[in-house]
């Protein structure tokens, strides 16, 4: 599908206007439309953490749609625990890589969302999977300064040299 710039549904999804999004969808707005970055409205809602909009758009959109930089909604929404949960239950790919080879778990680690990290790990994301461009593992992206063990590898983020 060709990119044509942001639509009214993109704007409503980004701003969290659930009522406007419902009205637009009832008026046959294209939930699969792509903006100039190749993102669909679902990407916008996920990135902004709008749980109700993500839920609505999942019934109209493609949970594994990739942007021009190969980001899926799970990548851009990885900092929002409830968004991650919705996307994973809708069969988002927890091991999908963007253009830089970064997976959603890396994005969740960078956001500092322990809840999102745990959800992704529970759905099979790998704590030791390195991005394909820089070789960074998810813990190297973590900025939370917490003191917890993330998974079976007993990776204690506090003991690593973090960025």
CSV table of C-alpha atoms in Angstrom, one decimal:
chain,number,residue,atom,x,y,z
A,1,UNK,CA,0.0,0.0,0.0
A,2,UNK,CA,1.5,3.4,-0.9
A,3,UNK,CA,2.4,5.9,1.7
A,4,UNK,CA,0.3,9.1,1.5
A,5,UNK,CA,1.0,11.0,4.7
A,6,UNK,CA,-0.8,11.0,8.0
A,7,UNK,CA,-4.6,10.7,7.9
A,8,UNK,CA,-7.2,11.9,10.3
A,9,UNK,CA,-7.2,8.4,11.8
A,10,UNK,CA,-3.4,8.7,12.4
A,11,UNK,CA,-4.0,12.0,14.2
A,12,UNK,CA,-6.8,10.6,16.3
A,13,UNK,CA,-4.7,7.5,17.2
A,14,UNK,CA,-1.7,9.6,18.1
A,15,UNK,CA,-3.7,12.0,20.2
A,16,UNK,CA,-5.7,9.4,22.0
A,17,UNK,CA,-9.1,10.4,20.6
A,18,UNK,CA,-11.0,7.2,20.9
A,19,UNK,CA,-14.4,8.7,20.0
A,20,UNK,CA,-13.0,10.3,16.9
A,21,UNK,CA,-11.2,7.1,15.8
A,22,UNK,CA,-14.5,5.1,16.2
A,23,UNK,CA,-16.3,7.7,14.1
A,24,UNK,CA,-13.7,7.6,11.4
A,25,UNK,CA,-13.6,3.8,11.3
A,26,UNK,CA,-17.4,3.7,11.1
A,27,UNK,CA,-17.1,6.2,8.2
A,28,UNK,CA,-14.7,3.7,6.5
A,29,UNK,CA,-11.4,5.3,7.3
A,30,UNK,CA,-8.6,3.1,6.2
A,31,UNK,CA,-7.0,1.6,9.3
A,32,UNK,CA,-4.2,0.3,7.1
A,33,UNK,CA,-3.2,3.7,5.7
A,34,UNK,CA,0.5,4.5,6.0
A,35,UNK,CA,2.1,7.8,6.8
A,36,UNK,CA,5.4,9.0,5.3
A,37,UNK,CA,7.3,6.7,7.7
A,38,UNK,CA,5.2,3.8,6.6
A,39,UNK,CA,3.4,3.7,10.0
A,40,UNK,CA,-0.2,2.7,10.3
A,41,UNK,CA,-2.6,4.2,12.9
A,42,UNK,CA,-1.9,1.2,15.1
A,43,UNK,CA,1.7,2.2,15.3
A,44,UNK,CA,0.7,5.7,16.5
A,45,UNK,CA,-1.7,4.4,19.2
A,46,UNK,CA,0.8,1.9,20.4
A,47,UNK,CA,3.7,4.4,20.6
A,48,UNK,CA,1.6,6.8,22.6
A,49,UNK,CA,0.3,4.0,25.0
A,50,UNK,CA,-3.3,4.5,24.1
A,51,UNK,CA,-4.6,1.1,25.3
A,52,UNK,CA,-8.3,1.5,24.2
A,53,UNK,CA,-7.2,2.7,20.8
A,54,UNK,CA,-4.8,-0.1,20.3
A,55,UNK,CA,-7.6,-2.5,21.2
A,56,UNK,CA,-10.0,-0.9,18.7
A,57,UNK,CA,-7.4,-0.8,15.9
A,58,UNK,CA,-6.3,-4.4,16.4
A,59,UNK,CA,-9.7,-5.4,15.1
A,60,UNK,CA,-9.1,-3.3,11.9
A,61,UNK,CA,-5.3,-3.4,11.5
A,62,UNK,CA,-2.3,-5.6,11.0
A,63,UNK,CA,-0.5,-6.4,14.3
A,64,UNK,CA,2.7,-7.2,12.4
A,65,UNK,CA,2.7,-4.3,9.9
A,66,UNK,CA,6.2,-2.9,9.5
A,67,UNK,CA,7.1,0.7,8.9
A,68,UNK,CA,9.8,1.8,6.5
A,69,UNK,CA,12.3,1.2,9.2
A,70,UNK,CA,10.8,-2.2,9.8
A,71,UNK,CA,9.3,-1.2,13.2
A,72,UNK,CA,6.2,-3.1,14.1
A,73,UNK,CA,3.6,-1.8,16.6
A,74,UNK,CA,5.2,-4.0,19.3
A,75,UNK,CA,8.5,-2.2,18.8
A,76,UNK,CA,7.1,1.3,19.2
A,77,UNK,CA,4.7,0.3,22.0
A,78,UNK,CA,7.2,-1.7,24.0
A,79,UNK,CA,7.4,0.9,26.7
A,80,UNK,CA,3.8,0.5,27.6
A,81,UNK,CA,3.0,-2.7,29.5
A,82,UNK,CA,-0.7,-2.9,28.7
A,83,UNK,CA,-0.1,-2.2,25.1
A,84,UNK,CA,2.6,-4.9,25.0
A,85,UNK,CA,0.1,-7.3,26.6
A,86,UNK,CA,-2.6,-6.5,24.0
A,87,UNK,CA,-0.3,-6.8,21.1
A,88,UNK,CA,1.2,-10.1,22.2
A,89,UNK,CA,-2.2,-11.6,22.8
A,90,UNK,CA,-3.1,-10.5,19.2
A,91,UNK,CA,-0.1,-12.6,18.0
A,92,UNK,CA,2.5,-9.8,17.6
A,93,UNK,CA,6.0,-11.2,16.9
A,94,UNK,CA,8.1,-10.7,20.1
A,95,UNK,CA,11.3,-11.6,18.1
A,96,UNK,CA,10.7,-9.2,15.1
A,97,UNK,CA,13.7,-7.1,14.3
A,98,UNK,CA,13.6,-3.5,13.0
A,99,UNK,CA,16.1,-2.2,10.4
A,100,UNK,CA,18.8,-2.0,13.0
A,101,UNK,CA,18.2,-5.5,14.1
A,102,UNK,CA,16.6,-4.3,17.4
A,103,UNK,CA,13.8,-6.4,18.9
A,104,UNK,CA,10.9,-5.2,21.1
A,105,UNK,CA,12.7,-6.4,24.2
A,106,UNK,CA,15.5,-3.9,23.5
A,107,UNK,CA,12.9,-1.2,23.2
A,108,UNK,CA,11.2,-2.2,26.4
A,109,UNK,CA,14.6,-2.2,28.2
A,110,UNK,CA,15.4,1.3,26.9
A,111,UNK,CA,12.0,2.5,28.2
A,112,UNK,CA,12.7,1.2,31.6
A,113,UNK,CA,9.4,-0.6,31.8
A,114,UNK,CA,10.0,-3.7,34.0
A,115,UNK,CA,6.4,-4.8,33.4
A,116,UNK,CA,6.8,-4.7,29.6
A,117,UNK,CA,10.1,-6.6,29.9
A,118,UNK,CA,8.5,-9.3,31.9
A,119,UNK,CA,5.6,-9.6,29.5
A,120,UNK,CA,7.9,-10.0,26.5
A,121,UNK,CA,10.1,-12.5,28.3
A,122,UNK,CA,7.0,-14.5,29.2
A,123,UNK,CA,6.1,-14.6,25.5
A,124,UNK,CA,9.5,-16.0,24.5
A,125,UNK,CA,11.6,-12.9,23.9
A,126,UNK,CA,15.3,-13.7,24.4
A,127,UNK,CA,17.3,-11.7,26.9
A,128,UNK,CA,20.6,-12.7,25.2
A,129,UNK,CA,19.5,-11.8,21.7
A,130,UNK,CA,21.8,-9.1,20.4
A,131,UNK,CA,20.8,-6.4,17.8
A,132,UNK,CA,22.4,-7.2,14.5
A,133,UNK,CA,24.0,-3.8,13.9
A,134,UNK,CA,25.7,-2.9,17.2
A,135,UNK,CA,25.6,-6.2,19.1
A,136,UNK,CA,23.8,-4.8,22.1
A,137,UNK,CA,21.8,-7.2,24.2
A,138,UNK,CA,18.6,-5.9,25.9
A,139,UNK,CA,20.2,-5.4,29.3
A,140,UNK,CA,22.7,-3.0,27.7
A,141,UNK,CA,19.7,-0.8,26.7
A,142,UNK,CA,18.3,-0.7,30.2
A,143,UNK,CA,18.3,2.6,32.0
A,144,UNK,CA,16.1,1.8,35.0
A,145,UNK,CA,18.8,1.2,37.6
A,146,UNK,CA,16.7,-1.5,39.2
A,147,UNK,CA,17.9,-4.4,41.2
A,148,UNK,CA,16.1,-7.5,39.8
A,149,UNK,CA,16.8,-10.6,37.8
A,150,UNK,CA,15.1,-10.5,34.4
A,151,UNK,CA,15.1,-14.1,33.4
A,152,UNK,CA,16.5,-17.6,33.3
A,153,UNK,CA,19.9,-16.2,32.4
A,154,UNK,CA,20.0,-14.4,35.8
A,155,UNK,CA,20.9,-11.1,34.1
A,156,UNK,CA,21.1,-8.6,36.9
A,157,UNK,CA,20.9,-5.3,35.1
A,158,UNK,CA,22.6,-3.4,37.9
A,159,UNK,CA,25.7,-5.5,37.5
A,160,UNK,CA,26.1,-4.7,33.8
A,161,UNK,CA,27.8,-1.7,32.4
A,162,UNK,CA,24.7,0.2,31.3
A,163,UNK,CA,24.4,3.1,28.9
